[in-house]
Amino acid sequence: MLALAQPTPRLPNQYYPDDENVRQYFSAQIRQLSPERSLRAAIGQSPVRKSSVRPIEKPLRKSASTVAGKSMLNAASDYDTSSTVNGDTAKPRALLRSNTDVVRSRQLLPENPDPTEEWEMRHGYDEQYNSTKYLEHLSSTFFMYYTDKRHETGGKPRQQDPNYNSSEWRMRDRLKTVSAALIMCLNIGVDPPDVVKTNPTAKLECWIDPTPVIGTNSKTMEQIGKKLQEQYEGLSIRVRYKQYLDPSVEETQKFCKSLRRNAKDERILFHYNGHGVPMPTPSGEIWVFNRNYTQYIPVSLYDLQIWLGAPSLYVFDCSNAGNIIANFDRFVEKHEEEDAEAKRKDPNLQLPTHGDNIQLAACGKTESLPTNPSLPADLFTCCLTTPIDISLRFFLLNNPLPSEVSLKDVTRIPGRLAERRSPLGELNWIFTAITDTIAWNLLPRAIFKKLFRQDLMVAALFRNFLLSERIMRANGCHPMSVPSLPETHNHPLWQAWDLTIEMVLAQLPAMIAAEDGGPSYEYVHSEFFTDQLTAFEVYLAQGAPNQEAPSQLPIVLQVLLSQVHRLRALILLSRFLDMGAWAVNLALTIGIFPYVLKLLQSAAFELKPVMIFIWARILAVDGACQADLIKDNGYQYFLTMLNPSAQLPVPNQSEHRAMSAFIIAMFCRGFSQGQTVCLSPELIETCISHFQDAENPLLRQWSCLCISMLWADFPEAKWVGIRSQAHQKLCEMAIDPVPEVRAAALHALNNFLGIPDLTAQVAHYEESVASTIMIMTNDGNSMVRRELLVFFSTFVKRYQNRFLVTAFEQLVEEKESLVDTAAKNNWNPQHGSLSRRCSKPGSDDEADFQRVSKGSVQGTMWMHLLILSVDPHPEVAQDAKIIVDYIHEVLLASPLGWRAQPLMIDIVRLSRRAAVSNPPVASRQPSAAPNGRRTPLSGSPGPPALPKNESYLSAGMRRTASMAAAMKRLTFGGSAEDSQPSQTVHVTQHYPGGPKRSRVPEEWSRPPDIHDPESKPKVYIKAKSPKPKGFQKYDPSSAPALPLKSGFFDWSIEVGILVVSRDTLLTAQQYFGEPQMRPNEPDEPGSGDYNKKLWRRSRNEKVLNCTQPLKGLAGTSRWDEPVGYFNNGSQPTKMCFHQFEDHLAIADDRDSICIWDWTNHTRLCRFSNGNPPGSRINEARFINEDDSALLLTGSSDGIVKIFRNYESDKSIELVSAFRALTDHVPSTKNAGLVLDWQQGQGKLLVAGDVKAIRVWNAATEICTNNITARSNSPITSLTHDAVEGSTLIAGYGDGAIRVFDQRLKPSTEMVRVWRKHNQWITNVHMQRGGFRELVSGCRDGEVKLWDLRWKDEVRTIRAVETEGGGGGGATRGGVMRGLSVHEHAPVFAAGSSSHTLNVFHTNGTPLSVLSPTIPST
């Protein structure tokens, strides 16, 4: 049962104001705040009148981590909130930095100071707090830790949809139109019987008037046919055209079959002009002539489909053309039915296809062609083949305003269609962009891809068909197509097209005059593309809501053809590609790839940075572009940029080299041709030189991965690397400060293994690499340890026979150790008796058994694998178990199996007997083995090597799922140094418990709770242990397979980071597979995560401001007002309040943690910390409290774990888990693990039953400093200076307190030692606010205040009286069990063994005495 209390507002007389309302206000405020808020947040940051939003940044990434800190945009400084403080509405102001570590100098004095109190800052920190520059530095930027992508994703790539095809944009079934039949049934001079023409009527056919040459129609027909062919050649010059003028039915059949025979499986164009024959029949028949031109002969669609086959493209320019469209598919279905019937009769029969057909028709089923004399008779054909000419004529005819330009003048527009800088060419260029854009916006993606990207002829005709729909509709006809298209005639871009034409025609008189010899005139180019790029930029600024495709994307593609707009278009295109894989797929679908591939041949210096970026984005989404880069040596573009001597027109050249390394790595990945063309000593030397780039971790990471992809299954490249000593340089990256770089180096070294010819030289190289990187087993990042296990699995598979011998020898040693332990312990008969005959396995010649693997790399690696199989991170432990299981299964199937199996059985039996004789306990009482050494079950953080009286398999092997699961009970540690062959571990050495003081009882230097009995609740339900995000449990029924597969490369593609200059792109944190040139969702103003972050910061500031008046109350009031009672269900050992949330974390004496909402008295979550038997939770802390907090726990086995979403049973996740104390030295005292968290510097200070203080860097996730403890006594408490973070204070089991300065060299880093206490230090703590009091307390009840500048204590307070004592406000409690110091207020509380809690002012004034009484219900 837990009870909470808060101060009662009983103030001295001089503190009470006269106004009763003010007293009521203070009383209400106190009751509204939690005791933790009213204490820990009593002194916060005072309001500042004007302040911009302070960015919350992630930990480092400048030179010590691959991910640079993401900051919220400064634009958010305009986001003001109206906060209500003390019930009044304050003036809206910018949000402040809610970091409670910083206290302004004007907050140091209370509002109503006691004249008798000594108010001054301890330790000489007054100057720091009065320094404006120093305070601005502290309040500018602070960091969040364990929130990087590697923690959010667990270092695992996203699961891809199995149906997803990254190369779907490629036209696998690309077709081309190879032949065209141009059928002209005009019969000039003779009108068809069913056609009634107006007078005047439309006459022009292919812009030729056939009427003046009546009687010589053959020549006119040839001219028209030639002109039609020229018009089609303007669309595609590579098609073989054939004119058929007024053909007979026999000729039609003949040339149709000939076209299909020559075209084979390619597409045929069938253009039919039926202006001189009757209209198509209702059944879709078209008309031709007989041989003598005396009759019209119908041709059925059924026959036409047989003659032409498929694929075919039909163009029908005649009245009632809709009848053909309506009946075409009916005959196709009939053909398919007949073919299916024929196939049933003869399965081997080869039949032509009839289904793949595209049709364009000029009008509907009952519509006649326009007869407007101002328009050509073949208006539909003119729209399809000469869109610019007909557009100009259409504009003039429909322009209501007077114009100086006549219909004849439009034919004199200068230039050619292929010259984009000429007026006519610019019109054609803009028309192409507009029609492509209309189709892109209105057509389904599949239809757009088929019609506009599959065949150049089809694309050209359908672009022009969109124009025909507009023009024909204006003249009473509705063109039809198969596949059918939505209405496009009213699209807004047609207005832009009209404006473009108008701007050209406005300049046409001046251009004609200049052409006729008048004054020269310089053509003013259209602003169309500039305006459209601006519109595209507006779209990008809006952030593409709902991933809506931009309407201007085809226009951007067309702009790439222009050198004038190319750079801007590429920059905007890169910003669009930055929005994610969906944007890249859209760009590839629209047809960007051929353009950017061609631009690799460009020597333009200014395009290189943006081209590198675009290609990085493309390859991140679709890595199957390797063959394209070989064409024209496109890969050389990036090899050149990777060289350090290459210059780029941007200041951050190293980031672009990182992109180039990524592109080369993708080019070589699984592509032997790419590896071959890239193989050169220069490339490897270049990558090695980038290892020294301390400012850009991404360049180091991708340089490693570039070498890795070059080495993969390519022995020649590995030998080139050996000659360049690349493997040695990669081994040096094992201590790189960035986890991603360390993992990349391991990825490369894993691919280094496997040279086919395993000579002694090759083995030497590989074993030297393996022995060097074994130190990485102690890495604090689980992703690195998993990548290390991938290397180990490859190494184990390669040297499998040696590992079989190593595993067998380890089993022999395990059994010998257990037998010796059993003999020394003299087990009782009821536990079974052992005879000496089972002390040696096998025959008599094994009595002198010597380990051949002792001192070998394989032996050392096997020990590390056993240790990693009980790693605190589930994924690391699971991977290690797979390797161990694999070796054990192969061992049982090997010739040694008949000896190994009895050994395993004996080990299981002996370990069970040992477990019965010496059951593990979770109490803090030290357990010593008979030989004077403590077993690992005593709760120590872990031995450097296994004692001989214990074994890895003797921890209770239960072969239910995994052999390696037997290690989990015993193996809690082991350092790489202890495992090196050259070192000898003396595990039998006895470490005394510190210098023995005369006349000092040994009991004084023991923990206060050493004699506590283990609690035994009636019902203890073990909670569920949180797993990492995306954790997939290994199926124990499946056989283990080696080597393990690494997902690090795929993950690196998703989260690789780049920084690009604002001059070329934008400055921001950037990812290959994620947005790079805009803030991520949590940092995007207006996003949900961003608003939540702003709300939390505003809430934090409000809490701090509201608690300012409580500073004086906290140190003068009685703390006796109950707030709540909680039934935790188990004995609590550690409690921790969140600084701003209503969260209380309670750890019990086993391995469970409960999260309570203490204001509502409800339990939010309960989960297991996953402690092995014999250990318990020693510490629990909240980190990142200013934003989304994480829960950090430390256990007595040396394990530190960090949890996300700790307040939710459903969404809680394990963020990180590592062994903080890796080389535990046995001690006569049992302090377990003690830690302290430095939020400002991101450091975790860890100590305990070791002779050193470990400093772990949260950003780099490695141990950056080992501070010698200078004592044989265990360290019982740690604290630090929260402002600068360089001062470290440690309390010891012998009563000593030592002060360390981390800035000094190891020989002088201990700057002070106090020995005023005589007993075990219960706690030592330095306030991070207030007056920075340094308070210590020992088990005898003495509390002392210190100043770092003084040799003696500032004040001594008797907080707990020993038996027989009394007075001074202290209660008789015997032993002080706990001491807690408020972070800001001058208050501390001491708990005694008599179950009382004494609350004191730091000046020694007692405030309250609390007892755990439970009110009656």
Short mmCIF file of C-alpha atoms in Angstrom, two decimals, residues 731-1009:
data_model
loop_
_atom_site.label_atom_id
_atom_site.label_comp_id
_atom_site.label_asym_id
_atom_site.label_seq_id
_atom_site.Cartn_x
_atom_site.Cartn_y
_atom_site.Cartn_z
CA CYS A 731 37.93 -2.69 -38.04
CA GLU A 732 38.95 0.73 -36.78
CA MET A 733 35.35 1.86 -37.31
CA ALA A 734 34.30 -0.39 -34.42
CA ILE A 735 34.69 2.60 -32.09
CA ASP A 736 33.03 5.14 -34.36
CA PRO A 737 30.71 7.41 -32.35
CA VAL A 738 27.76 6.76 -34.66
CA PRO A 739 25.91 3.43 -34.33
CA GLU A 740 24.91 3.41 -38.00
CA VAL A 741 28.54 3.70 -39.05
CA ARG A 742 29.57 0.87 -36.75
CA ALA A 743 26.82 -1.33 -38.16
CA ALA A 744 27.84 -0.41 -41.73
CA ALA A 745 31.43 -1.41 -40.99
CA LEU A 746 30.21 -4.77 -39.69
CA HIS A 747 28.09 -5.20 -42.82
CA ALA A 748 31.17 -4.67 -44.96
CA LEU A 749 33.31 -7.02 -42.87
CA ASN A 750 30.62 -9.69 -43.13
CA ASN A 751 30.83 -9.49 -46.91
CA PHE A 752 34.62 -9.60 -46.60
CA LEU A 753 34.35 -13.20 -45.39
CA GLY A 754 34.06 -15.98 -47.89
CA ILE A 755 37.06 -15.94 -50.24
CA PRO A 756 36.65 -19.35 -51.93
CA ASP A 757 40.27 -20.47 -51.54
CA LEU A 758 40.54 -20.77 -47.75
CA THR A 759 44.30 -20.71 -47.38
CA ALA A 760 46.23 -20.04 -44.20
CA GLN A 761 46.69 -16.45 -45.31
CA VAL A 762 42.97 -15.95 -45.86
CA ALA A 763 42.18 -17.56 -42.51
CA HIS A 764 44.66 -15.24 -40.84
CA TYR A 765 42.97 -12.19 -42.35
CA GLU A 766 39.50 -13.35 -41.36
CA GLU A 767 40.48 -14.39 -37.82
CA SER A 768 42.26 -11.10 -37.23
CA VAL A 769 39.11 -9.25 -38.25
CA ALA A 770 36.98 -11.44 -36.00
CA SER A 771 39.22 -10.98 -32.97
CA THR A 772 39.30 -7.21 -33.47
CA ILE A 773 35.56 -6.63 -33.61
CA MET A 774 34.69 -8.82 -30.62
CA ILE A 775 34.80 -5.71 -28.45
CA MET A 776 31.53 -4.76 -30.13
CA THR A 777 29.68 -7.38 -28.11
CA ASN A 778 29.55 -4.65 -25.43
CA ASP A 779 28.04 -2.09 -27.79
CA GLY A 780 25.05 -0.29 -26.32
CA ASN A 781 23.08 -0.33 -29.56
CA SER A 782 21.05 -3.43 -30.34
CA MET A 783 21.23 -2.82 -34.08
CA VAL A 784 25.02 -3.00 -33.94
CA ARG A 785 24.95 -6.17 -31.85
CA ARG A 786 22.54 -7.79 -34.30
CA GLU A 787 24.79 -6.90 -37.19
CA LEU A 788 27.71 -8.35 -35.21
CA LEU A 789 25.77 -11.60 -34.86
CA VAL A 790 25.30 -11.71 -38.62
CA PHE A 791 29.09 -11.55 -38.92
CA PHE A 792 29.45 -14.24 -36.24
CA SER A 793 26.98 -16.50 -38.06
CA THR A 794 28.92 -16.20 -41.31
CA PHE A 795 32.18 -16.86 -39.47
CA VAL A 796 30.69 -19.86 -37.63
CA LYS A 797 29.35 -21.32 -40.85
CA ARG A 798 32.73 -20.87 -42.54
CA TYR A 799 34.70 -22.51 -39.70
CA GLN A 800 31.97 -24.91 -38.65
CA ASN A 801 34.21 -27.87 -37.77
CA ARG A 802 36.31 -25.79 -35.43
CA PHE A 803 33.21 -24.54 -33.64
CA LEU A 804 31.96 -28.09 -33.24
CA VAL A 805 35.14 -28.96 -31.37
CA THR A 806 34.87 -25.74 -29.36
CA ALA A 807 31.27 -26.48 -28.37
CA PHE A 808 32.14 -30.03 -27.37
CA GLU A 809 35.06 -28.91 -25.23
CA GLN A 810 32.87 -26.35 -23.56
CA LEU A 811 30.35 -29.05 -22.67
CA VAL A 812 33.12 -31.15 -21.14
CA GLU A 813 34.30 -28.21 -19.07
CA GLU A 814 30.72 -27.44 -18.02
CA LYS A 815 30.24 -30.93 -16.67
CA GLU A 816 33.58 -30.95 -14.87
CA SER A 817 32.70 -27.67 -13.21
CA LEU A 818 29.33 -28.98 -12.02
CA VAL A 819 30.83 -32.23 -10.74
CA ASP A 820 33.49 -30.35 -8.78
CA THR A 821 30.85 -28.06 -7.32
CA ALA A 822 28.71 -31.03 -6.31
CA ALA A 823 31.67 -32.69 -4.60
CA LYS A 824 32.54 -29.54 -2.65
CA ASN A 825 28.94 -28.93 -1.58
CA ASN A 826 28.50 -32.52 -0.32
CA TRP A 827 24.93 -32.81 -1.49
CA ASN A 828 22.50 -34.71 0.75
CA PRO A 829 21.44 -38.21 -0.26
CA GLN A 830 17.90 -37.07 -0.97
CA HIS A 831 19.31 -34.98 -3.75
CA GLY A 832 21.23 -37.91 -5.15
CA SER A 833 24.80 -39.07 -4.76
CA LEU A 834 27.64 -38.68 -7.17
CA SER A 835 30.55 -41.02 -7.65
CA ARG A 836 33.93 -40.06 -8.97
CA ARG A 837 33.39 -42.22 -11.98
CA CYS A 838 31.23 -39.54 -13.50
CA SER A 839 33.70 -36.76 -12.84
CA LYS A 840 35.42 -37.33 -16.19
CA PRO A 841 33.47 -37.93 -19.35
CA GLY A 842 34.39 -40.69 -21.69
CA SER A 843 37.32 -43.08 -21.41
CA ASP A 844 40.39 -42.96 -19.22
CA ASP A 845 42.48 -41.10 -21.77
CA GLU A 846 40.24 -38.08 -21.21
CA ALA A 847 41.56 -37.62 -17.71
CA ASP A 848 44.20 -35.36 -19.12
CA PHE A 849 41.66 -33.57 -21.31
CA GLN A 850 43.09 -30.39 -22.85
CA ARG A 851 41.04 -27.84 -24.75
CA VAL A 852 42.43 -27.45 -28.25
CA SER A 853 40.18 -24.41 -28.75
CA LYS A 854 41.58 -22.61 -25.72
CA GLY A 855 43.13 -19.32 -26.80
CA SER A 856 41.66 -19.55 -30.31
CA VAL A 857 39.44 -17.03 -32.00
CA GLN A 858 36.73 -19.67 -32.29
CA GLY A 859 36.83 -20.39 -28.57
CA THR A 860 36.56 -16.73 -27.68
CA MET A 861 33.75 -16.15 -30.17
CA TRP A 862 31.83 -19.13 -28.82
CA MET A 863 31.94 -17.67 -25.33
CA HIS A 864 30.66 -14.37 -26.68
CA LEU A 865 27.86 -16.16 -28.49
CA LEU A 866 26.80 -17.86 -25.28
CA ILE A 867 26.78 -14.50 -23.53
CA LEU A 868 24.81 -12.85 -26.32
CA SER A 869 22.25 -15.65 -26.20
CA VAL A 870 21.06 -14.14 -22.91
CA ASP A 871 21.32 -10.55 -24.14
CA PRO A 872 18.73 -8.22 -22.58
CA HIS A 873 17.44 -7.29 -26.02
CA PRO A 874 15.09 -10.04 -27.29
CA GLU A 875 16.12 -9.80 -30.93
CA VAL A 876 19.84 -10.00 -30.13
CA ALA A 877 19.29 -12.95 -27.79
CA GLN A 878 17.13 -14.72 -30.35
CA ASP A 879 19.71 -14.38 -33.13
CA ALA A 880 22.46 -15.65 -30.85
CA LYS A 881 20.31 -18.60 -29.82
CA ILE A 882 19.84 -19.55 -33.47
CA ILE A 883 23.60 -19.72 -33.92
CA VAL A 884 24.13 -21.72 -30.73
CA ASP A 885 21.27 -24.06 -31.58
CA TYR A 886 22.67 -24.60 -35.03
CA ILE A 887 26.07 -25.64 -33.70
CA HIS A 888 24.51 -27.89 -31.06
CA GLU A 889 22.29 -29.62 -33.60
CA VAL A 890 25.18 -30.13 -36.01
CA LEU A 891 27.29 -31.36 -33.08
CA LEU A 892 24.69 -33.98 -32.17
CA ALA A 893 24.63 -35.14 -35.80
CA SER A 894 28.45 -35.21 -36.05
CA PRO A 895 30.83 -38.04 -35.06
CA LEU A 896 31.07 -36.35 -31.66
CA GLY A 897 27.33 -36.59 -31.15
CA TRP A 898 27.44 -39.91 -29.24
CA ARG A 899 29.66 -38.22 -26.68
CA ALA A 900 27.99 -34.80 -26.69
CA GLN A 901 24.48 -36.04 -25.97
CA PRO A 902 25.34 -37.77 -22.65
CA LEU A 903 27.22 -34.64 -21.63
CA MET A 904 24.15 -32.47 -22.22
CA ILE A 905 21.96 -34.89 -20.27
CA ASP A 906 24.38 -34.92 -17.33
CA ILE A 907 24.65 -31.13 -17.36
CA VAL A 908 20.88 -30.78 -17.20
CA ARG A 909 20.63 -33.26 -14.32
CA LEU A 910 23.48 -31.70 -12.36
CA SER A 911 22.21 -28.15 -12.92
CA ARG A 912 18.78 -29.10 -11.60
CA ARG A 913 20.34 -30.51 -8.47
CA ALA A 914 22.37 -27.34 -8.06
CA ALA A 915 19.24 -25.25 -8.45
CA VAL A 916 17.51 -27.25 -5.71
CA SER A 917 20.50 -26.98 -3.38
CA ASN A 918 21.16 -23.26 -4.01
CA PRO A 919 17.94 -21.62 -5.14
CA PRO A 920 18.37 -18.06 -6.42
CA VAL A 921 16.97 -15.29 -4.29
CA ALA A 922 16.22 -11.70 -5.14
CA SER A 923 17.26 -10.25 -1.78
CA ARG A 924 20.25 -8.00 -1.46
CA GLN A 925 22.06 -10.33 0.95
CA PRO A 926 25.36 -11.37 -0.64
CA SER A 927 25.70 -15.06 -1.30
CA ALA A 928 29.20 -16.47 -1.37
CA ALA A 929 30.29 -19.74 -2.81
CA PRO A 930 32.32 -22.11 -0.62
CA ASN A 931 35.51 -21.03 -2.32
CA GLY A 932 34.92 -17.43 -1.35
CA ARG A 933 33.43 -16.29 -4.62
CA ARG A 934 29.88 -15.10 -5.15
CA THR A 935 27.87 -16.85 -7.77
CA PRO A 936 26.24 -14.85 -10.52
CA LEU A 937 22.88 -15.65 -8.97
CA SER A 938 23.59 -13.17 -6.20
CA GLY A 939 22.34 -10.36 -8.36
CA SER A 940 25.67 -9.00 -9.49
CA PRO A 941 25.78 -7.27 -12.84
CA GLY A 942 27.77 -10.13 -14.33
CA PRO A 943 31.14 -11.84 -14.06
CA PRO A 944 34.00 -11.33 -16.48
CA ALA A 945 34.09 -15.07 -17.10
CA LEU A 946 32.18 -18.04 -15.83
CA PRO A 947 33.34 -19.42 -12.48
CA LYS A 948 34.17 -23.08 -12.62
CA ASN A 949 31.45 -23.91 -10.17
CA GLU A 950 28.84 -22.63 -12.63
CA SER A 951 28.05 -23.35 -16.25
CA TYR A 952 26.18 -21.88 -19.15
CA LEU A 953 24.09 -24.99 -19.59
CA SER A 954 23.68 -25.61 -15.87
CA ALA A 955 21.19 -22.80 -15.47
CA GLY A 956 18.35 -25.27 -15.77
CA MET A 957 18.35 -26.46 -19.36
CA ARG A 958 14.82 -27.03 -20.48
CA ARG A 959 14.81 -27.99 -24.11
CA THR A 960 11.34 -26.72 -24.82
CA ALA A 961 12.24 -24.23 -27.49
CA SER A 962 15.96 -23.59 -27.63
CA MET A 963 19.17 -25.07 -26.27
CA ALA A 964 20.53 -21.59 -25.79
CA ALA A 965 17.66 -20.72 -23.45
CA ALA A 966 19.57 -22.52 -20.71
CA MET A 967 22.04 -19.66 -20.53
CA LYS A 968 19.49 -17.15 -19.38
CA ARG A 969 19.67 -17.90 -15.67
CA LEU A 970 23.38 -17.60 -15.18
CA THR A 971 25.11 -15.57 -17.84
CA PHE A 972 24.72 -11.89 -17.08
CA GLY A 973 27.96 -10.40 -18.36
CA GLY A 974 31.39 -10.74 -19.86
CA SER A 975 33.71 -8.28 -21.51
CA ALA A 976 35.70 -8.68 -24.66
CA GLU A 977 38.91 -7.93 -22.82
CA ASP A 978 38.35 -10.84 -20.48
CA SER A 979 37.77 -13.11 -23.44
CA GLN A 980 40.93 -12.34 -25.35
CA PRO A 981 43.24 -15.34 -25.73
CA SER A 982 46.22 -13.43 -24.42
CA GLN A 983 44.63 -12.69 -21.08
CA THR A 984 44.06 -14.96 -18.10
CA VAL A 985 41.02 -14.37 -15.94
CA HIS A 986 41.57 -15.09 -12.26
CA VAL A 987 38.04 -15.70 -11.20
CA THR A 988 39.09 -17.06 -7.82
CA GLN A 989 40.51 -13.72 -6.69
CA HIS A 990 38.82 -12.34 -3.59
CA TYR A 991 38.04 -8.66 -3.53
CA PRO A 992 37.78 -7.26 -0.01
CA GLY A 993 35.03 -4.87 0.80
CA GLY A 994 37.16 -1.75 1.01
CA PRO A 995 39.77 -0.64 3.50
CA LYS A 996 39.02 -1.98 6.94
CA ARG A 997 38.57 0.78 9.46
CA SER A 998 39.48 0.15 13.06
CA ARG A 999 36.63 0.02 15.54
CA VAL A 1000 34.07 0.15 12.71
CA PRO A 1001 31.55 -2.71 12.74
CA GLU A 1002 31.23 -4.55 9.48
CA GLU A 1003 27.48 -4.03 9.62
CA TRP A 1004 27.99 -0.31 9.02
CA SER A 1005 29.28 -0.86 5.50
CA ARG A 1006 26.37 -3.00 4.40
CA PRO A 1007 23.12 -1.95 2.70
CA PRO A 1008 20.34 -0.91 5.07
CA ASP A 1009 18.01 -3.53 3.60
#
